[in-house]
CSV table of C-alpha atoms and ligand atoms in Angstrom, one decimal:
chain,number,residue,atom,x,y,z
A,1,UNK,CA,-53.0,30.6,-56.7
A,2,UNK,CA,-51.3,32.8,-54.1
A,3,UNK,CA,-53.2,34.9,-51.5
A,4,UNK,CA,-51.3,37.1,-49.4
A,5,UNK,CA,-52.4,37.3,-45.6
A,6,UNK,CA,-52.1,41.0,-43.8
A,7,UNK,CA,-51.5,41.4,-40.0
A,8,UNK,CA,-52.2,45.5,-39.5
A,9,UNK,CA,-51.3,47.0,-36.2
A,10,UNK,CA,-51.4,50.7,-34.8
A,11,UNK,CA,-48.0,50.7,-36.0
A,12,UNK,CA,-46.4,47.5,-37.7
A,13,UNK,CA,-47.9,45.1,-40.8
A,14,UNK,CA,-46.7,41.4,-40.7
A,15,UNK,CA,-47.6,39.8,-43.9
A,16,UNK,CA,-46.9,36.6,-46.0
A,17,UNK,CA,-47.9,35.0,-49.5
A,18,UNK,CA,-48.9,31.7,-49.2
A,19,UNK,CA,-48.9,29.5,-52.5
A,20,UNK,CA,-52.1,28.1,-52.0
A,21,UNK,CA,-51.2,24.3,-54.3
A,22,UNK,CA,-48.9,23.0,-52.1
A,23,UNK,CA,-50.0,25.8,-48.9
A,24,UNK,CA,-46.1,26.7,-48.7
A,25,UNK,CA,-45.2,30.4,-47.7
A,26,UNK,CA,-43.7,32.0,-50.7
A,27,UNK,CA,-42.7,35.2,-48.5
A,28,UNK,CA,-43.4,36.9,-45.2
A,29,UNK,CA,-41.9,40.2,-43.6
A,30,UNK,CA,-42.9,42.7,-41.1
A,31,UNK,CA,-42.9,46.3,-41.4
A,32,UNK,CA,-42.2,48.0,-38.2
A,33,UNK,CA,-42.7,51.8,-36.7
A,34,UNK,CA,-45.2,52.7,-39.5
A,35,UNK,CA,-45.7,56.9,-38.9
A,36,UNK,CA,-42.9,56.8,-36.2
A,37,UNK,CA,-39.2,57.4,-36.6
A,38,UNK,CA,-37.2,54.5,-38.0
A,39,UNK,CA,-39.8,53.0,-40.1
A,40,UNK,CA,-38.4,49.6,-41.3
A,41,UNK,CA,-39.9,46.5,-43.7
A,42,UNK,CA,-38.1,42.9,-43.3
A,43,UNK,CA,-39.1,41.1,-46.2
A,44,UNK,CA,-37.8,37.6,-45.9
A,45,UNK,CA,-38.5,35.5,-49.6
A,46,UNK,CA,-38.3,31.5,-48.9
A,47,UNK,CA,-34.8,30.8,-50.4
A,48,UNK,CA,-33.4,33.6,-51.0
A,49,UNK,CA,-31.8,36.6,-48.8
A,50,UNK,CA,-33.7,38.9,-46.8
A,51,UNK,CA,-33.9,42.2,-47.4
A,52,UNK,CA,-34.4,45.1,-45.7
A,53,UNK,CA,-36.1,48.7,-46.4
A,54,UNK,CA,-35.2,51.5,-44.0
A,55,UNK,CA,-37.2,54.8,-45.5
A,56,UNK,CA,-39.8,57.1,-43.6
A,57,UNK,CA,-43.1,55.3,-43.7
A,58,UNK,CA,-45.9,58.4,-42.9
A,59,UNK,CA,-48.9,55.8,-43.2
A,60,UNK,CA,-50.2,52.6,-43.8
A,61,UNK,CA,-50.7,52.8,-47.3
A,62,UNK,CA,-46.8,54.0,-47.6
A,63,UNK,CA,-46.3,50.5,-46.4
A,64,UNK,CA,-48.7,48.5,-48.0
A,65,UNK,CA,-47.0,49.7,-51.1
A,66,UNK,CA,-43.6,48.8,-50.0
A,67,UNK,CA,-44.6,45.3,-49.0
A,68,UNK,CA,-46.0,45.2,-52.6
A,69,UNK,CA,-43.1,46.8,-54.5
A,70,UNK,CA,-40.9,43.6,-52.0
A,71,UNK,CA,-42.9,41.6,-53.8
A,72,UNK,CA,-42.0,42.5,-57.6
A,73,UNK,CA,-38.5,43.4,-56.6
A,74,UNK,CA,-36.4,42.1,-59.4
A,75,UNK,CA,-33.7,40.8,-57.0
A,76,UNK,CA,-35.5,39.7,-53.7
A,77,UNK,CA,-39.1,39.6,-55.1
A,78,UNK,CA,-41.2,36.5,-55.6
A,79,UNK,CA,-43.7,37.8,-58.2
A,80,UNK,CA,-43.6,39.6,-61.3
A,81,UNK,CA,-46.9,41.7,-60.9
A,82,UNK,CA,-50.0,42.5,-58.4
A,83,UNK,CA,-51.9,40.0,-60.4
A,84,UNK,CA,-50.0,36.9,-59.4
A,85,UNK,CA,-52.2,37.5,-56.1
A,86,UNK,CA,-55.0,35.9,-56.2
A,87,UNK,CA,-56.7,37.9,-52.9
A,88,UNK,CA,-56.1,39.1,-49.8
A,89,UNK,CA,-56.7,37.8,-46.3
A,90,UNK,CA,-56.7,39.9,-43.3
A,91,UNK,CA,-57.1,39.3,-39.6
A,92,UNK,CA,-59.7,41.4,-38.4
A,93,UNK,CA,-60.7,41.8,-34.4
A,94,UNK,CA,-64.3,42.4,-34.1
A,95,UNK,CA,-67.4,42.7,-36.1
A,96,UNK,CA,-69.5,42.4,-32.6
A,97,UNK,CA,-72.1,39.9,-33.2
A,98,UNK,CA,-72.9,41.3,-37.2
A,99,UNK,CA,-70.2,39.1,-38.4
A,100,UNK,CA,-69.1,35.6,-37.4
A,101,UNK,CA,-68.3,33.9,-40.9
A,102,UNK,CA,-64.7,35.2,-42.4
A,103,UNK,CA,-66.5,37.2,-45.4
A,104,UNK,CA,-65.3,39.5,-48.5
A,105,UNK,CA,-65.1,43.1,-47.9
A,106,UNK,CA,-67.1,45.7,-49.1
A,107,UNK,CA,-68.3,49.1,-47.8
A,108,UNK,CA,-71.0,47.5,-45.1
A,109,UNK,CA,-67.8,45.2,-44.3
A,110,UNK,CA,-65.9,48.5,-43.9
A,111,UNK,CA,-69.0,50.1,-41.6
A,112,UNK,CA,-69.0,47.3,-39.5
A,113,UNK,CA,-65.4,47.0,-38.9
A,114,UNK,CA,-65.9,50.7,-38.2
A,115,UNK,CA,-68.3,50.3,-35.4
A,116,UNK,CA,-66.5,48.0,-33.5
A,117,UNK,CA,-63.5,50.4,-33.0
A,118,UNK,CA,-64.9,51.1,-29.2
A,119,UNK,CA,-65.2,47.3,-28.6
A,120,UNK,CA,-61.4,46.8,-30.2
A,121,UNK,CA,-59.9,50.2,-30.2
A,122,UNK,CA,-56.3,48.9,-30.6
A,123,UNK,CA,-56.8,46.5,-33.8
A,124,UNK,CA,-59.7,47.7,-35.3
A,125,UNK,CA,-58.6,51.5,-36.6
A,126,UNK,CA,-55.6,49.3,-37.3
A,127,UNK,CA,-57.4,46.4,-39.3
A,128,UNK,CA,-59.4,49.0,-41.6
A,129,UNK,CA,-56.6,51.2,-42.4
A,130,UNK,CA,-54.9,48.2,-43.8
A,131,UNK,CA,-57.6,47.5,-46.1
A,132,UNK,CA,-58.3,50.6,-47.5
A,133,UNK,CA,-54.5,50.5,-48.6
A,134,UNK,CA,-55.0,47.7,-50.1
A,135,UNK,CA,-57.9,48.9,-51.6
A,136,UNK,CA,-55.9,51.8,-52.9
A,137,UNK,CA,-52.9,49.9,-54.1
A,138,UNK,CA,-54.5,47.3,-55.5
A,139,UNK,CA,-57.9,48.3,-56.9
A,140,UNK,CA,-60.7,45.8,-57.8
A,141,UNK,CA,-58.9,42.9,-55.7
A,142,UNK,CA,-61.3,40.6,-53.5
A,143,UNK,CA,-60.1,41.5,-50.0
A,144,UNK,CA,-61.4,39.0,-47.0
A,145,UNK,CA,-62.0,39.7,-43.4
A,146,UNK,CA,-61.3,37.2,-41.1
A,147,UNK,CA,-62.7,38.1,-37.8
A,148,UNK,CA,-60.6,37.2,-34.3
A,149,UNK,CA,-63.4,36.4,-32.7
A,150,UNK,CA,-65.3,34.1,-35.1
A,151,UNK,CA,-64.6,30.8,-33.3
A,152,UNK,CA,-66.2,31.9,-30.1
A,153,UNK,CA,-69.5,32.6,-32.5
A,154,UNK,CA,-71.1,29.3,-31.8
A,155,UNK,CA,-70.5,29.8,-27.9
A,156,UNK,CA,-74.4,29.0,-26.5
A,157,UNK,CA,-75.3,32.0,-24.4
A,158,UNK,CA,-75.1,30.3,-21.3
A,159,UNK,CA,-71.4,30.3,-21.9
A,160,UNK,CA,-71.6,34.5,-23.5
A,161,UNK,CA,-73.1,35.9,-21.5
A,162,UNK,CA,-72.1,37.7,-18.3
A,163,UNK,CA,-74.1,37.9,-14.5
A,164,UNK,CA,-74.7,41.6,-15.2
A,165,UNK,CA,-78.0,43.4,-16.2
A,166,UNK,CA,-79.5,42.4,-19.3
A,167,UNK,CA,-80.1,45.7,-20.8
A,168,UNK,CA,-76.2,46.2,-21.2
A,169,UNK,CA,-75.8,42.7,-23.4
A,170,UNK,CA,-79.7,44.2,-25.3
A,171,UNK,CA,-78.0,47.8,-25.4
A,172,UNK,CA,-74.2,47.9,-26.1
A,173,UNK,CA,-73.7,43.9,-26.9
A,174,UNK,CA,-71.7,43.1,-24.2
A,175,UNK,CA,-70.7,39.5,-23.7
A,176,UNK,CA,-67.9,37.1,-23.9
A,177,UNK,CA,-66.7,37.1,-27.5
A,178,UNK,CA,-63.3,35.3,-27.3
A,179,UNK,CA,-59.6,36.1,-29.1
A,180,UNK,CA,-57.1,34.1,-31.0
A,181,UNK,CA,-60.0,32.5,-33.0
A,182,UNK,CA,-58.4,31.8,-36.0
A,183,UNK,CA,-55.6,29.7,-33.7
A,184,UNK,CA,-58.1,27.8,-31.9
A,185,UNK,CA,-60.1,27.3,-35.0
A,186,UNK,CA,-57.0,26.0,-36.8
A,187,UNK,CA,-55.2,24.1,-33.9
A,188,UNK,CA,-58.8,22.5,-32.6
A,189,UNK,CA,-59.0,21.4,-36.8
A,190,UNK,CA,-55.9,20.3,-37.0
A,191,UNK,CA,-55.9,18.3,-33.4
A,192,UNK,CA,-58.9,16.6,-34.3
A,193,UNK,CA,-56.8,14.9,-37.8
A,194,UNK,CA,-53.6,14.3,-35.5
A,195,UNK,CA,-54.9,12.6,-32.9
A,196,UNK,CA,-57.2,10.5,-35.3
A,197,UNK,CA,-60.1,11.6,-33.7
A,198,UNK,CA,-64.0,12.1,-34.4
A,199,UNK,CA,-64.6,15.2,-36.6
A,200,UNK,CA,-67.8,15.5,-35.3
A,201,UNK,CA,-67.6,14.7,-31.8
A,202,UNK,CA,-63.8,15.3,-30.6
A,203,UNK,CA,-63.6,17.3,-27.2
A,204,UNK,CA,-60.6,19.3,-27.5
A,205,UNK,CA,-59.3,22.0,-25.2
A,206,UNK,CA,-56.8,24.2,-26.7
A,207,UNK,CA,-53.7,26.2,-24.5
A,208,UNK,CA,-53.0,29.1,-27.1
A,209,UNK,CA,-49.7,30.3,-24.7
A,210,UNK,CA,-48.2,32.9,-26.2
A,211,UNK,CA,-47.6,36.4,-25.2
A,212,UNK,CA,-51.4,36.5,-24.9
A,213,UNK,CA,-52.4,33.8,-23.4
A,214,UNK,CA,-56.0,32.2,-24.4
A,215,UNK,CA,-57.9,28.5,-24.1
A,216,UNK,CA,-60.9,26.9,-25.6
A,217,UNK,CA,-63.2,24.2,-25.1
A,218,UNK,CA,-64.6,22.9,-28.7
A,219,UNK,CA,-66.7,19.8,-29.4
A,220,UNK,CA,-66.5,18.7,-33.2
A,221,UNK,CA,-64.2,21.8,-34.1
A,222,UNK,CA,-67.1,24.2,-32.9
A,223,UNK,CA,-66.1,26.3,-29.7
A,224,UNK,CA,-67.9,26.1,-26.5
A,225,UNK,CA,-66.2,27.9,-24.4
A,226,UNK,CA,-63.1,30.2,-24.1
A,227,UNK,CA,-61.5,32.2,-21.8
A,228,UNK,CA,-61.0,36.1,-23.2
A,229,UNK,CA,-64.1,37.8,-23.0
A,230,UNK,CA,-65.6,41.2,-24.6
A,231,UNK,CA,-61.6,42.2,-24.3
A,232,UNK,CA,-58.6,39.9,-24.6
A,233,UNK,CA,-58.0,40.9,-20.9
A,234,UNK,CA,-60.3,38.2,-18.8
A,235,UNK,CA,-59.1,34.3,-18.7
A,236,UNK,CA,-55.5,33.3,-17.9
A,237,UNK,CA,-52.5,35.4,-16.2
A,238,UNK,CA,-50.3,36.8,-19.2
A,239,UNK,CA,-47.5,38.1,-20.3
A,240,UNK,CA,-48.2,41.3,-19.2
A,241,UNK,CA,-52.4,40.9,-18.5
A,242,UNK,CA,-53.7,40.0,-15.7
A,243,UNK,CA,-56.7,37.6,-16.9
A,244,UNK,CA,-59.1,37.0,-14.4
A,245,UNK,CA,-59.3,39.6,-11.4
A,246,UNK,CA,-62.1,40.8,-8.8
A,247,UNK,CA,-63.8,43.7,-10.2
A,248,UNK,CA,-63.9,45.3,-7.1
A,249,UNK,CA,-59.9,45.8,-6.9
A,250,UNK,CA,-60.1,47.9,-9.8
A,251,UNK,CA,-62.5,50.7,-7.4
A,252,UNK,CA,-60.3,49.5,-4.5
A,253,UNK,CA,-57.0,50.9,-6.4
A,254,UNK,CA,-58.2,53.3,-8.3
A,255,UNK,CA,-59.1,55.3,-4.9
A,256,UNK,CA,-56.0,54.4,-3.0
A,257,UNK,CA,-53.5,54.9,-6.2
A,258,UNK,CA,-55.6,58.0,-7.3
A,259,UNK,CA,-55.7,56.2,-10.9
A,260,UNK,CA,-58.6,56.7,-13.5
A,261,UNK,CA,-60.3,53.9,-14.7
A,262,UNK,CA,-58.3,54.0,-17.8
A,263,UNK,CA,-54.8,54.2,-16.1
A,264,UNK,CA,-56.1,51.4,-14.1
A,265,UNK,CA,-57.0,49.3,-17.5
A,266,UNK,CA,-53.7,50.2,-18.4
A,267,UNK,CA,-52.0,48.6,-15.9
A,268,UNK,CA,-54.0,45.4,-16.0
A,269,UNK,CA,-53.2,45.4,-19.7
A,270,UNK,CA,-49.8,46.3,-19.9
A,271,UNK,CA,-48.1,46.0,-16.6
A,272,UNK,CA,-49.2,43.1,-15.0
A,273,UNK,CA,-49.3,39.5,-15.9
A,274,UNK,CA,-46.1,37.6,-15.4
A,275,UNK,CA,-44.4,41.3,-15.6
A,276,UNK,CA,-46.1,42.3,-12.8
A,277,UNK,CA,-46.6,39.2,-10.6
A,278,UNK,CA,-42.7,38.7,-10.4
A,279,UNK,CA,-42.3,42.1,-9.7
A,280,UNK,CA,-40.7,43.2,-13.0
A,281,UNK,CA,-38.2,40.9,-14.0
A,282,UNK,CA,-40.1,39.9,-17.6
A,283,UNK,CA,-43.0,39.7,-19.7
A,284,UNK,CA,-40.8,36.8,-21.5
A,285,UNK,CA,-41.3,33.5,-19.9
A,286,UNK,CA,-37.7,32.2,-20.4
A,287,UNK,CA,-36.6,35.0,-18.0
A,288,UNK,CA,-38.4,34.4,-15.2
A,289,UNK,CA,-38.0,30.6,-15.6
A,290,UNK,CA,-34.7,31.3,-16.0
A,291,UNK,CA,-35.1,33.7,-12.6
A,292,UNK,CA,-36.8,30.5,-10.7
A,293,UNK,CA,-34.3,28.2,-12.1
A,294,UNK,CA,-32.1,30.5,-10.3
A,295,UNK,CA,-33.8,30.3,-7.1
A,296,UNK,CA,-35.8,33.3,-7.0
A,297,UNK,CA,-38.9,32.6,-5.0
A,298,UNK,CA,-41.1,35.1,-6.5
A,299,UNK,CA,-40.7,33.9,-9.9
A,300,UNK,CA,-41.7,30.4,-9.0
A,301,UNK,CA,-44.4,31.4,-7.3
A,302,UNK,CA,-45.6,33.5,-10.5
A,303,UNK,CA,-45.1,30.1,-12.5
A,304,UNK,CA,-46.9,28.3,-10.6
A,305,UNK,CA,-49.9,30.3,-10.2
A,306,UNK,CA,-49.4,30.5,-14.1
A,307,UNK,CA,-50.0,27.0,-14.7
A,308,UNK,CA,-52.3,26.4,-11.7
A,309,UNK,CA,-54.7,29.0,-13.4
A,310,UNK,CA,-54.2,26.7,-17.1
A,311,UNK,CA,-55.0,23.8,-14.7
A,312,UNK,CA,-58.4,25.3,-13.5
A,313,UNK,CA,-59.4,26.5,-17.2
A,314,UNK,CA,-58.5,22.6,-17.9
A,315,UNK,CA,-60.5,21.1,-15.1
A,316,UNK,CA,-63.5,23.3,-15.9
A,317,UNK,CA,-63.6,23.4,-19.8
A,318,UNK,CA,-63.6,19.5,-19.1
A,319,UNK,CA,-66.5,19.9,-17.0
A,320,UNK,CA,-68.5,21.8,-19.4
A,321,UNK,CA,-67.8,19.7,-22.3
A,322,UNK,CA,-68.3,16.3,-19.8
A,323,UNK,CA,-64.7,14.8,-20.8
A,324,UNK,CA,-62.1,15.6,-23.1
A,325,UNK,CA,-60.4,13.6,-25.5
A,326,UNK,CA,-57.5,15.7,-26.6
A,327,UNK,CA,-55.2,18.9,-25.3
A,328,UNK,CA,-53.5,20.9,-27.1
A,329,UNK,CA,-50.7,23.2,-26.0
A,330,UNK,CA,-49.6,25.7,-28.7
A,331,UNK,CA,-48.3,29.3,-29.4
A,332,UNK,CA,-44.8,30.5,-28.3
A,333,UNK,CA,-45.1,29.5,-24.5
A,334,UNK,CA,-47.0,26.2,-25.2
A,335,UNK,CA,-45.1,25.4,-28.2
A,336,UNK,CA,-41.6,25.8,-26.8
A,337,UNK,CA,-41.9,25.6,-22.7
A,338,UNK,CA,-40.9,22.3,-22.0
A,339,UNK,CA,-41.0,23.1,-18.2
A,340,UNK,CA,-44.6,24.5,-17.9
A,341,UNK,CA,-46.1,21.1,-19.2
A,342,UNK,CA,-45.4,19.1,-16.1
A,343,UNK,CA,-46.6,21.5,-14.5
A,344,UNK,CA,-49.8,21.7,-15.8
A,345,UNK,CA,-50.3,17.9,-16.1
A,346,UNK,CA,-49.7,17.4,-12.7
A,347,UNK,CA,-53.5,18.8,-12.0
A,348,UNK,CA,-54.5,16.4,-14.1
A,349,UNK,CA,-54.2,13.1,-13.0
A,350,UNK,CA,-57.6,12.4,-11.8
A,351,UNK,CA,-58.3,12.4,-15.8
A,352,UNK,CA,-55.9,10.0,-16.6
A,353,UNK,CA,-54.2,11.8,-18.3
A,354,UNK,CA,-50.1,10.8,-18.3
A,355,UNK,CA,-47.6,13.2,-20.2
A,356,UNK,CA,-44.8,11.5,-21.5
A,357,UNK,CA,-42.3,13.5,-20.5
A,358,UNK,CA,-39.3,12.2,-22.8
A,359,UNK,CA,-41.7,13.1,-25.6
A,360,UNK,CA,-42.5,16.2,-24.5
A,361,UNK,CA,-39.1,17.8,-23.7
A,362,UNK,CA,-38.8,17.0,-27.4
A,363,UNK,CA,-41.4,18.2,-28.4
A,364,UNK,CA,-40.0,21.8,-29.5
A,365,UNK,CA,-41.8,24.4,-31.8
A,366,UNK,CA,-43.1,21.0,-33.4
A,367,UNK,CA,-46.3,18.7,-34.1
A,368,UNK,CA,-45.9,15.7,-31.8
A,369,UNK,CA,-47.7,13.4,-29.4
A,370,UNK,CA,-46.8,14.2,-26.2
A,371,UNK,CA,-48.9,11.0,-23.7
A,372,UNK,CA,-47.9,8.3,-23.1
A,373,UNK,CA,-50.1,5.2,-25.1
A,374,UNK,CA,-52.0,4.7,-21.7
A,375,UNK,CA,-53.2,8.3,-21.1
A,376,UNK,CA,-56.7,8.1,-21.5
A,377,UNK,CA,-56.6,12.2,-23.1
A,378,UNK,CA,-54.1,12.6,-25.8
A,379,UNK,CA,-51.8,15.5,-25.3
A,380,UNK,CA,-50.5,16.9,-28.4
A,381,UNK,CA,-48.2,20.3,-29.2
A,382,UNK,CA,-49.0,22.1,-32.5
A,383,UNK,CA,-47.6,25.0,-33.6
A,384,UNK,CA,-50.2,27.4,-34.9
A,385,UNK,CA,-50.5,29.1,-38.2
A,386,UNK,CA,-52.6,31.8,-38.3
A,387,UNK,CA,-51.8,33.1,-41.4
A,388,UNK,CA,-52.8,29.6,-43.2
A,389,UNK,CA,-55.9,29.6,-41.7
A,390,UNK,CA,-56.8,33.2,-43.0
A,391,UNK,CA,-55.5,32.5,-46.4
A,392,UNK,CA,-57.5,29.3,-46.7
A,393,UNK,CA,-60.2,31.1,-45.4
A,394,UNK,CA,-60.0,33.9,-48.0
A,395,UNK,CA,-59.6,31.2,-50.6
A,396,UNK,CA,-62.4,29.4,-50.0
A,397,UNK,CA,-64.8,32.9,-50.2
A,398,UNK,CA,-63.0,33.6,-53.4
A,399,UNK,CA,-62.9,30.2,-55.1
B,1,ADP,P1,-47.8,36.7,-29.4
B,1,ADP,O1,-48.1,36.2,-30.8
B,1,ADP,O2,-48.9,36.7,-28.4
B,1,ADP,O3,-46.9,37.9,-29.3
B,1,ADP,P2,-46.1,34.3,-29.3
B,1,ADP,O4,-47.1,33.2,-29.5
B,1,ADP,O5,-45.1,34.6,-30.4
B,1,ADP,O6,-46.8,35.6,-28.8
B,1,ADP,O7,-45.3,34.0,-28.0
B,1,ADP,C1,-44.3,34.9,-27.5
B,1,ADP,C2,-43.9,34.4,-26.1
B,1,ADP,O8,-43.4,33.1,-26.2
B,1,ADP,C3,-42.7,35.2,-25.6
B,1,ADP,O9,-43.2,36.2,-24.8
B,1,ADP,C4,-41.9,34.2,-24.9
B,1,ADP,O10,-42.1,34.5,-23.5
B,1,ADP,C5,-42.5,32.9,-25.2
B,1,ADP,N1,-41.5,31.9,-25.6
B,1,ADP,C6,-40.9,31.8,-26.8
B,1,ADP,N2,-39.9,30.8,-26.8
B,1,ADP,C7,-39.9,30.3,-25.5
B,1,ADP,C8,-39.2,29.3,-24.9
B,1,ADP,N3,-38.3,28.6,-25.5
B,1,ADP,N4,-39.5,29.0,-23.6
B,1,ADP,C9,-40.5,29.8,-23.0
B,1,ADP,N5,-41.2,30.7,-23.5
B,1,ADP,C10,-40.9,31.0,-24.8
């Protein structure tokens, strides 16, 4: 049975079909610059040569199609029709609090999804459009949501909920909700069988260090704490967001830079971070580490206050859970930057925790143990897989 998983953005789809016996990816692509100039699908079958589609794509559903005709192709296609899909997955942002459970789509789905846009307005638009061109390629097919922020559902609401009047949590919902769910969910899971430890009552803080940055705190697999909040801007410094800031800078700036409050937003989104911190040289952490390696003094110092601030989110995830027995460091910065690890785990000795650092400067875009056998917290890098965990999400609502 093969269910193909959808990744929509304002303007790009990633995608892959996932053979569900034996969980192996049959296909993937990306389809870039969807109702811009230069529209472009990489479809990428497993064996076989990629191939590329360079036509004008006006819309969503222009490229929904073309991922589907990729599909069938009878050179670089892995299927011979739409019905050798079984379902389809898609990562969804937000439902609010309506939705926590990954569920199959129908119109309330659709309303839901709909009256989140405020609370995710660069995904959500995004995330619908996708399935309604599904819905029109493929009609009758069982289409799944699975929400971004469904691991954070379980989150007690002394963890949720922020210091500010009540009426605005009663009124407009506003609380910590938590990103990259569907990694933490699936690294925290998978953690728990590497390490060999106690499905039920495993502490295990996951470093989801990518581009954006995120960390949870889960006991038994179920979260208890996590670091974005009602918007993937709060928790650790970035690539190119901030994380954690006073709220009174943004009034501070805002009068002295004569910025609205959304050019301001803008900034912390999209210009600060490690970008802005080291004054410009990268969002991409192997050029500023490259930059420090280097000698440049501002780009150690951004590295440093980098880690320190994965440190803290360690030392206090720990405190709220009362230990920790595993840590987990994946994504593209966690799963590849040797460097950073050391200098994390140097916080952390008051744990007992000991990295091993032969291990772990092998330990590149692969699962491995990373302490050494007297650390008294295992330290582990797992690559994520979010597109497993939505497709064995959506097969196990449409089994
Ligand atoms: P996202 O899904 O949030 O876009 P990824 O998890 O793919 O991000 O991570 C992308 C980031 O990973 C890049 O910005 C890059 O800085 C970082 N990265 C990838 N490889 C390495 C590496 N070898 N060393 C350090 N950082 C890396």
């Amino acid at each position: 049975m093969n269910i193909l998983v959808l990744n929509c953005g304002s303007s790009s789809l990633k995608y892959q079909l996932i053979n569900m016996e034996d969980e192996s990816v049959i296909a993937k692509g990306l389809v870039e610059r969807i109702g811009i100039e230069g529209s472009i699908l990489t479809h990428k079958p497993t064996g076989k040569d990629k191939f590329v589609v360079e036509q004008p794509m006006s819309d969503h559903k222009v490229a929904v199609k073309l991922v589907l005709d990729a599909l069938k192709d009878a050179e670089h296609g892995v299927i011979k029709s739409d019905d050798e899909i079984a379902a389809v997955g898609h990562r969804v942002l937000h439902a609010g609090e309506k939705y926590q459970e990954s569920i199959i789509i129908n119109d309330d789905v659709k309303k839901v999804i709909r009256e989140c846009f405020d609370l995710g307005p660069l995904h959500n638009p995004a995330n619908l459009i996708g399935i309604e061109a599904v819905e029109a390629a493929m009609p009758g097919k069982a289409n799944v949501a699975v929400w971004d922020t469904a691991f954070g559902g379980s989150m007690e609401p002394k963890a949720f909920l922020y210091a500010i009047p009540r009426e605005y949590y009663e009124k407009y919902h506003i609380r910590r909700y938590g990103f990259h769910g569907t990694s933490h969910m699936f690294v925290s899971g998978e953690t728990i069988k590497f390490a060999n430890l106690d499905p039920e009552k495993a502490k295990v803080i996951v470093c989801h260090l990518g581009n954006g940055a995120s960390i949870s705190a889960s006991i038994g697999g179920k979260c208890v704490d996590t670091s974005m909040g009602l918007t993937p801007l709060e928790g650790l410094i970035m690539g190119t967001r901030s994380g954690d800031l006073d709220p009174a800078i943004l009034e501070y700036l805002c009068n002295h830079e004569n910025l609205t409050i959304s050019e301001m937003l803008n900034i912390l989104n999209k210009k600060s971070g490690v970008l802005g911190m080291s004054g410009g040289i990268s969002s991409d952490f192997r050029d500023i580490n490259d930059a420090m390696n280097n000698g440049n003094e501002v780009a150690k110092q951004t590295l440093e206050a980098y880690a320190y601030r994965v440190a803290k989110y360690i030392g206090s995830y720990t405190a709220a859970m009362n230990g920790v027995d595993a840590i987990t460091f994946t994504a593209g910065v966690g799963e590849n930057a040797v460097w950073l690890r050391p200098m994390v785990c140097k916080y952390l000795g008051y744990l007992g925790i000991q990295l091993d650092e032969e291990a772990s400067a092998k330990a590149v875009g692969e699962r491995m143990l990373i302490s050494t056998p007297d650390s008294k917290v295992k330290l582990c890098v797992i690559p994520t897989n979010e597109e497993l965990a939505i497709a064995r999400e959506t097969l196990r609502l449409v089994k």
